[in-house]
Amino acid sequence: MPREVRERQMLDAAVEVFARRGYNAASMDEIAELAGASKPLVYLYLHSKEDLFSACIRREADALTAALRAVIVPGVPADRRLWNGLLAFFAHTAEHPAGWAVLSCQARTHGEPFALVVAELRQEIAGLVTRLIEETAEAAGCAVPPREAAGLAHALVGAAESLAGWANAGTDDGRSESETAAMLMNVVWVGLESLMNGRRWPQTARP
């Protein structure tokens, strides 16, 4: 079997085990057994448990980023690009729940260098969303300050991550990825429309 195929099998197995057991409890014996390989072969190809976990995180992060970049393309109105991005995000996380669990839960709880990869992923996605917000405002003939656009983008990314965890929680209520994406799109787009039309929450009304 070609090494590339064998490594992919090992990574697939490792993602499943890390998602289910967590990094500390995950066993290289279990990963090797699930991959249909010997433990010495896993160590030969991927060196150590830490290296294997890092490879899993990097692969899943790259796959998610690629899924988003494939649909957020130039020449499409900003609202459609945002919608396409949200739909791709929720579809990808639903189709790869173990990979998303590794990124959203396991990688963040074990410090560097694992958390750094996830931080880079979030920053890249937030950068894409920031540009969409700025372009949406420009198309409407108004301006959103850069700091505000970046803050809104990070809020949107955080909301999407939380919503993906909720959607993947295992409750079978017939909810589709498009319905989940629409929940967030409705909130975001109505809010952006209000901002672009000069309607803001009156802070002076706070107690």
PDB file of C-alpha atoms in Angstrom:
ATOM      1  CA  MET A   1       0.000   0.000   0.000  1.00  0.00           C
ATOM      2  CA  PRO A   2       1.421   3.461  -0.904  1.00  0.00           C
ATOM      3  CA  ARG A   3       2.726   5.410   2.079  1.00  0.00           C
ATOM      4  CA  GLU A   4       0.376   8.324   1.324  1.00  0.00           C
ATOM      5  CA  VAL A   5      -2.654   6.044   1.587  1.00  0.00           C
ATOM      6  CA  ARG A   6      -1.383   4.357   4.736  1.00  0.00           C
ATOM      7  CA  GLU A   7      -0.683   7.706   6.422  1.00  0.00           C
ATOM      8  CA  ARG A   8      -4.160   8.926   5.533  1.00  0.00           C
ATOM      9  CA  GLN A   9      -5.628   5.830   7.165  1.00  0.00           C
ATOM     10  CA  MET A  10      -3.553   6.463  10.277  1.00  0.00           C
ATOM     11  CA  LEU A  11      -4.638  10.096  10.447  1.00  0.00           C
ATOM     12  CA  ASP A  12      -8.289   9.127   9.932  1.00  0.00           C
ATOM     13  CA  ALA A  13      -8.031   6.657  12.791  1.00  0.00           C
ATOM     14  CA  ALA A  14      -6.178   9.119  15.012  1.00  0.00           C
ATOM     15  CA  VAL A  15      -8.789  11.837  14.501  1.00  0.00           C
ATOM     16  CA  GLU A  16     -11.540   9.422  15.551  1.00  0.00           C
ATOM     17  CA  VAL A  17      -9.652   8.297  18.645  1.00  0.00           C
ATOM     18  CA  PHE A  18      -8.529  11.784  19.706  1.00  0.00           C
ATOM     19  CA  ALA A  19     -12.069  13.105  19.262  1.00  0.00           C
ATOM     20  CA  ARG A  20     -13.535  10.281  21.331  1.00  0.00           C
ATOM     21  CA  ARG A  21     -10.876   9.878  24.026  1.00  0.00           C
ATOM     22  CA  GLY A  22      -9.067  13.192  24.168  1.00  0.00           C
ATOM     23  CA  TYR A  23      -5.327  13.632  23.757  1.00  0.00           C
ATOM     24  CA  ASN A  24      -4.218  12.284  27.116  1.00  0.00           C
ATOM     25  CA  ALA A  25      -6.422   9.172  27.100  1.00  0.00           C
ATOM     26  CA  ALA A  26      -5.860   8.332  23.437  1.00  0.00           C
ATOM     27  CA  SER A  27      -3.831   5.169  22.956  1.00  0.00           C
ATOM     28  CA  MET A  28      -1.391   4.604  20.125  1.00  0.00           C
ATOM     29  CA  ASP A  29      -2.374   0.929  20.314  1.00  0.00           C
ATOM     30  CA  GLU A  30      -6.012   1.807  19.655  1.00  0.00           C
ATOM     31  CA  ILE A  31      -5.074   4.168  16.823  1.00  0.00           C
ATOM     32  CA  ALA A  32      -2.891   1.505  15.180  1.00  0.00           C
ATOM     33  CA  GLU A  33      -5.606  -1.123  15.537  1.00  0.00           C
ATOM     34  CA  LEU A  34      -8.278   1.141  14.050  1.00  0.00           C
ATOM     35  CA  ALA A  35      -5.939   2.034  11.165  1.00  0.00           C
ATOM     36  CA  GLY A  36      -5.173  -1.629  10.517  1.00  0.00           C
ATOM     37  CA  ALA A  37      -1.468  -1.028  11.036  1.00  0.00           C
ATOM     38  CA  SER A  38       1.157  -2.045  13.554  1.00  0.00           C
ATOM     39  CA  LYS A  39       2.124   0.422  16.269  1.00  0.00           C
ATOM     40  CA  PRO A  40       5.784   0.418  15.153  1.00  0.00           C
ATOM     41  CA  LEU A  41       4.617   1.437  11.668  1.00  0.00           C
ATOM     42  CA  VAL A  42       2.597   4.328  13.112  1.00  0.00           C
ATOM     43  CA  TYR A  43       5.671   5.526  14.989  1.00  0.00           C
ATOM     44  CA  LEU A  44       7.824   5.064  11.874  1.00  0.00           C
ATOM     45  CA  TYR A  45       5.541   7.233   9.752  1.00  0.00           C
ATOM     46  CA  LEU A  46       4.368   9.807  12.305  1.00  0.00           C
ATOM     47  CA  HIS A  47       7.122   9.662  14.939  1.00  0.00           C
ATOM     48  CA  SER A  48       5.283  10.327  18.202  1.00  0.00           C
ATOM     49  CA  LYS A  49       1.856  10.856  19.725  1.00  0.00           C
ATOM     50  CA  GLU A  50       2.479  14.599  19.847  1.00  0.00           C
ATOM     51  CA  ASP A  51       3.509  14.699  16.193  1.00  0.00           C
ATOM     52  CA  LEU A  52       0.479  12.610  15.266  1.00  0.00           C
ATOM     53  CA  PHE A  53      -1.864  14.955  17.133  1.00  0.00           C
ATOM     54  CA  SER A  54      -0.237  17.978  15.488  1.00  0.00           C
ATOM     55  CA  ALA A  55      -0.629  16.373  12.055  1.00  0.00           C
ATOM     56  CA  CYS A  56      -4.317  15.718  12.752  1.00  0.00           C
ATOM     57  CA  ILE A  57      -4.935  19.312  13.823  1.00  0.00           C
ATOM     58  CA  ARG A  58      -3.112  20.743  10.831  1.00  0.00           C
ATOM     59  CA  ARG A  59      -4.923  18.465   8.383  1.00  0.00           C
ATOM     60  CA  GLU A  60      -8.363  19.279   9.769  1.00  0.00           C
ATOM     61  CA  ALA A  61      -7.612  23.015   9.862  1.00  0.00           C
ATOM     62  CA  ASP A  62      -6.392  22.981   6.260  1.00  0.00           C
ATOM     63  CA  ALA A  63      -9.469  21.048   5.139  1.00  0.00           C
ATOM     64  CA  LEU A  64     -11.845  23.524   6.778  1.00  0.00           C
ATOM     65  CA  THR A  65     -10.006  26.521   5.353  1.00  0.00           C
ATOM     66  CA  ALA A  66     -10.029  24.976   1.866  1.00  0.00           C
ATOM     67  CA  ALA A  67     -13.782  24.358   2.102  1.00  0.00           C
ATOM     68  CA  LEU A  68     -14.382  28.014   2.925  1.00  0.00           C
ATOM     69  CA  ARG A  69     -12.011  29.441   0.327  1.00  0.00           C
ATOM     70  CA  ALA A  70     -13.639  27.297  -2.353  1.00  0.00           C
ATOM     71  CA  VAL A  71     -16.964  29.120  -1.955  1.00  0.00           C
ATOM     72  CA  ILE A  72     -15.910  32.647  -0.907  1.00  0.00           C
ATOM     73  CA  VAL A  73     -14.895  33.718  -4.393  1.00  0.00           C
ATOM     74  CA  PRO A  74     -14.591  37.166  -6.028  1.00  0.00           C
ATOM     75  CA  GLY A  75     -17.304  38.458  -8.328  1.00  0.00           C
ATOM     76  CA  VAL A  76     -20.167  37.352  -6.085  1.00  0.00           C
ATOM     77  CA  PRO A  77     -22.136  39.837  -3.945  1.00  0.00           C
ATOM     78  CA  ALA A  78     -20.847  40.031  -0.390  1.00  0.00           C
ATOM     79  CA  ASP A  79     -24.056  38.712   1.148  1.00  0.00           C
ATOM     80  CA  ARG A  80     -23.937  35.623  -1.083  1.00  0.00           C
ATOM     81  CA  ARG A  81     -20.278  35.045  -0.225  1.00  0.00           C
ATOM     82  CA  LEU A  82     -21.073  35.298   3.473  1.00  0.00           C
ATOM     83  CA  TRP A  83     -23.994  32.909   3.062  1.00  0.00           C
ATOM     84  CA  ASN A  84     -21.894  30.487   1.029  1.00  0.00           C
ATOM     85  CA  GLY A  85     -19.175  30.623   3.671  1.00  0.00           C
ATOM     86  CA  LEU A  86     -21.572  29.935   6.535  1.00  0.00           C
ATOM     87  CA  LEU A  87     -23.213  27.097   4.637  1.00  0.00           C
ATOM     88  CA  ALA A  88     -19.835  25.554   3.795  1.00  0.00           C
ATOM     89  CA  PHE A  89     -18.687  25.898   7.404  1.00  0.00           C
ATOM     90  CA  PHE A  90     -21.712  24.151   8.883  1.00  0.00           C
ATOM     91  CA  ALA A  91     -21.749  21.503   6.152  1.00  0.00           C
ATOM     92  CA  HIS A  92     -18.060  20.715   6.685  1.00  0.00           C
ATOM     93  CA  THR A  93     -18.296  20.530  10.462  1.00  0.00           C
ATOM     94  CA  ALA A  94     -21.392  18.309  10.190  1.00  0.00           C
ATOM     95  CA  GLU A  95     -19.705  15.996   7.693  1.00  0.00           C
ATOM     96  CA  HIS A  96     -16.508  15.810   9.772  1.00  0.00           C
ATOM     97  CA  PRO A  97     -17.691  15.861  13.402  1.00  0.00           C
ATOM     98  CA  ALA A  98     -14.588  14.100  14.724  1.00  0.00           C
ATOM     99  CA  GLY A  99     -12.300  16.552  12.945  1.00  0.00           C
ATOM    100  CA  TRP A 100     -14.297  19.476  14.289  1.00  0.00           C
ATOM    101  CA  ALA A 101     -14.170  18.024  17.815  1.00  0.00           C
ATOM    102  CA  VAL A 102     -10.389  17.800  17.570  1.00  0.00           C
ATOM    103  CA  LEU A 103     -10.148  21.427  16.421  1.00  0.00           C
ATOM    104  CA  SER A 104     -12.779  23.007  18.620  1.00  0.00           C
ATOM    105  CA  CYS A 105     -12.211  21.045  21.834  1.00  0.00           C
ATOM    106  CA  GLN A 106      -9.111  18.888  22.042  1.00  0.00           C
ATOM    107  CA  ALA A 107      -6.562  21.194  20.410  1.00  0.00           C
ATOM    108  CA  ARG A 108      -7.523  24.132  22.620  1.00  0.00           C
ATOM    109  CA  THR A 109      -7.142  22.320  25.914  1.00  0.00           C
ATOM    110  CA  HIS A 110      -3.556  21.103  25.574  1.00  0.00           C
ATOM    111  CA  GLY A 111      -1.622  24.336  25.113  1.00  0.00           C
ATOM    112  CA  GLU A 112       1.105  25.064  22.615  1.00  0.00           C
ATOM    113  CA  PRO A 113       1.822  24.167  19.918  1.00  0.00           C
ATOM    114  CA  PHE A 114      -1.634  22.687  19.375  1.00  0.00           C
ATOM    115  CA  ALA A 115      -3.688  25.748  20.321  1.00  0.00           C
ATOM    116  CA  LEU A 116      -1.548  27.936  18.067  1.00  0.00           C
ATOM    117  CA  VAL A 117      -2.762  26.128  14.939  1.00  0.00           C
ATOM    118  CA  VAL A 118      -6.376  26.699  15.944  1.00  0.00           C
ATOM    119  CA  ALA A 119      -5.658  30.355  16.714  1.00  0.00           C
ATOM    120  CA  GLU A 120      -4.151  30.765  13.254  1.00  0.00           C
ATOM    121  CA  LEU A 121      -7.211  29.113  11.719  1.00  0.00           C
ATOM    122  CA  ARG A 122      -9.581  31.440  13.567  1.00  0.00           C
ATOM    123  CA  GLN A 123      -7.526  34.470  12.557  1.00  0.00           C
ATOM    124  CA  GLU A 124      -7.567  33.450   8.896  1.00  0.00           C
ATOM    125  CA  ILE A 125     -11.324  32.904   8.879  1.00  0.00           C
ATOM    126  CA  ALA A 126     -11.901  36.157  10.776  1.00  0.00           C
ATOM    127  CA  GLY A 127      -9.793  37.951   8.177  1.00  0.00           C
ATOM    128  CA  LEU A 128     -12.008  36.629   5.386  1.00  0.00           C
ATOM    129  CA  VAL A 129     -15.145  37.737   7.221  1.00  0.00           C
ATOM    130  CA  THR A 130     -13.680  41.163   8.030  1.00  0.00           C
ATOM    131  CA  ARG A 131     -13.131  41.814   4.328  1.00  0.00           C
ATOM    132  CA  LEU A 132     -16.691  40.714   3.551  1.00  0.00           C
ATOM    133  CA  ILE A 133     -18.092  43.145   6.126  1.00  0.00           C
ATOM    134  CA  GLU A 134     -15.962  46.000   4.785  1.00  0.00           C
ATOM    135  CA  GLU A 135     -16.935  45.242   1.176  1.00  0.00           C
ATOM    136  CA  THR A 136     -20.611  45.020   2.131  1.00  0.00           C
ATOM    137  CA  ALA A 137     -20.432  48.445   3.762  1.00  0.00           C
ATOM    138  CA  GLU A 138     -18.601  49.940   0.786  1.00  0.00           C
ATOM    139  CA  ALA A 139     -21.209  48.559  -1.638  1.00  0.00           C
ATOM    140  CA  ALA A 140     -23.906  50.223   0.471  1.00  0.00           C
ATOM    141  CA  GLY A 141     -22.073  53.556   0.317  1.00  0.00           C
ATOM    142  CA  CYS A 142     -21.084  53.698   3.971  1.00  0.00           C
ATOM    143  CA  ALA A 143     -18.046  52.817   6.027  1.00  0.00           C
ATOM    144  CA  VAL A 144     -17.539  50.560   9.012  1.00  0.00           C
ATOM    145  CA  PRO A 145     -14.409  51.451  11.016  1.00  0.00           C
ATOM    146  CA  PRO A 146     -11.701  48.772  10.626  1.00  0.00           C
ATOM    147  CA  ARG A 147     -11.655  47.958  14.335  1.00  0.00           C
ATOM    148  CA  GLU A 148     -15.432  47.531  14.372  1.00  0.00           C
ATOM    149  CA  ALA A 149     -15.360  45.344  11.248  1.00  0.00           C
ATOM    150  CA  ALA A 150     -12.677  43.123  12.821  1.00  0.00           C
ATOM    151  CA  GLY A 151     -14.615  42.899  16.079  1.00  0.00           C
ATOM    152  CA  LEU A 152     -17.825  41.952  14.283  1.00  0.00           C
ATOM    153  CA  ALA A 153     -15.922  39.320  12.292  1.00  0.00           C
ATOM    154  CA  HIS A 154     -14.484  37.714  15.432  1.00  0.00           C
ATOM    155  CA  ALA A 155     -17.928  37.750  17.036  1.00  0.00           C
ATOM    156  CA  LEU A 156     -19.374  36.034  13.971  1.00  0.00           C
ATOM    157  CA  VAL A 157     -16.639  33.380  13.956  1.00  0.00           C
ATOM    158  CA  GLY A 158     -17.174  32.695  17.641  1.00  0.00           C
ATOM    159  CA  ALA A 159     -20.924  32.419  17.143  1.00  0.00           C
ATOM    160  CA  ALA A 160     -20.454  30.038  14.212  1.00  0.00           C
ATOM    161  CA  GLU A 161     -18.132  27.825  16.266  1.00  0.00           C
ATOM    162  CA  SER A 162     -20.580  27.679  19.152  1.00  0.00           C
ATOM    163  CA  LEU A 163     -23.501  27.005  16.826  1.00  0.00           C
ATOM    164  CA  ALA A 164     -21.601  24.195  15.107  1.00  0.00           C
ATOM    165  CA  GLY A 165     -21.054  22.537  18.479  1.00  0.00           C
ATOM    166  CA  TRP A 166     -24.742  22.861  19.245  1.00  0.00           C
ATOM    167  CA  ALA A 167     -25.761  21.534  15.827  1.00  0.00           C
ATOM    168  CA  ASN A 168     -23.421  18.538  16.173  1.00  0.00           C
ATOM    169  CA  ALA A 169     -24.567  17.709  19.694  1.00  0.00           C
ATOM    170  CA  GLY A 170     -26.382  14.605  18.485  1.00  0.00           C
ATOM    171  CA  THR A 171     -30.015  15.636  18.734  1.00  0.00           C
ATOM    172  CA  ASP A 172     -31.883  14.307  15.719  1.00  0.00           C
ATOM    173  CA  ASP A 173     -34.468  17.012  15.141  1.00  0.00           C
ATOM    174  CA  GLY A 174     -34.287  17.050  11.361  1.00  0.00           C
ATOM    175  CA  ARG A 175     -32.297  20.280  11.283  1.00  0.00           C
ATOM    176  CA  SER A 176     -30.226  20.757   8.123  1.00  0.00           C
ATOM    177  CA  GLU A 177     -26.946  22.621   7.680  1.00  0.00           C
ATOM    178  CA  SER A 178     -28.753  25.253   5.617  1.00  0.00           C
ATOM    179  CA  GLU A 179     -31.225  25.872   8.450  1.00  0.00           C
ATOM    180  CA  THR A 180     -28.376  26.256  10.927  1.00  0.00           C
ATOM    181  CA  ALA A 181     -26.580  28.643   8.583  1.00  0.00           C
ATOM    182  CA  ALA A 182     -29.787  30.617   8.070  1.00  0.00           C
ATOM    183  CA  MET A 183     -30.160  31.138  11.836  1.00  0.00           C
ATOM    184  CA  LEU A 184     -26.850  32.956  11.996  1.00  0.00           C
ATOM    185  CA  MET A 185     -27.185  34.651   8.614  1.00  0.00           C
ATOM    186  CA  ASN A 186     -30.491  36.226   9.628  1.00  0.00           C
ATOM    187  CA  VAL A 187     -29.011  37.718  12.796  1.00  0.00           C
ATOM    188  CA  VAL A 188     -25.817  38.896  11.101  1.00  0.00           C
ATOM    189  CA  TRP A 189     -27.388  40.332   7.986  1.00  0.00           C
ATOM    190  CA  VAL A 190     -30.153  42.188   9.775  1.00  0.00           C
ATOM    191  CA  GLY A 191     -27.535  43.629  12.127  1.00  0.00           C
ATOM    192  CA  LEU A 192     -25.255  44.705   9.289  1.00  0.00           C
ATOM    193  CA  GLU A 193     -28.178  46.253   7.433  1.00  0.00           C
ATOM    194  CA  SER A 194     -29.033  48.300  10.500  1.00  0.00           C
ATOM    195  CA  LEU A 195     -25.435  49.465  10.879  1.00  0.00           C
ATOM    196  CA  MET A 196     -25.227  50.456   7.219  1.00  0.00           C
ATOM    197  CA  ASN A 197     -28.466  52.430   7.556  1.00  0.00           C
ATOM    198  CA  GLY A 198     -27.177  54.268  10.593  1.00  0.00           C
ATOM    199  CA  ARG A 199     -29.398  52.452  13.095  1.00  0.00           C
ATOM    200  CA  ARG A 200     -27.521  51.610  16.266  1.00  0.00           C
ATOM    201  CA  TRP A 201     -28.489  50.618  19.761  1.00  0.00           C
ATOM    202  CA  PRO A 202     -28.882  53.819  21.835  1.00  0.00           C
ATOM    203  CA  GLN A 203     -26.216  53.368  24.506  1.00  0.00           C
ATOM    204  CA  THR A 204     -27.581  56.343  26.415  1.00  0.00           C
ATOM    205  CA  ALA A 205     -30.621  54.221  27.237  1.00  0.00           C
ATOM    206  CA  ARG A 206     -28.549  51.864  29.380  1.00  0.00           C
ATOM    207  CA  PRO A 207     -29.316  51.922  33.124  1.00  0.00           C
TER     208      PRO A 207
END
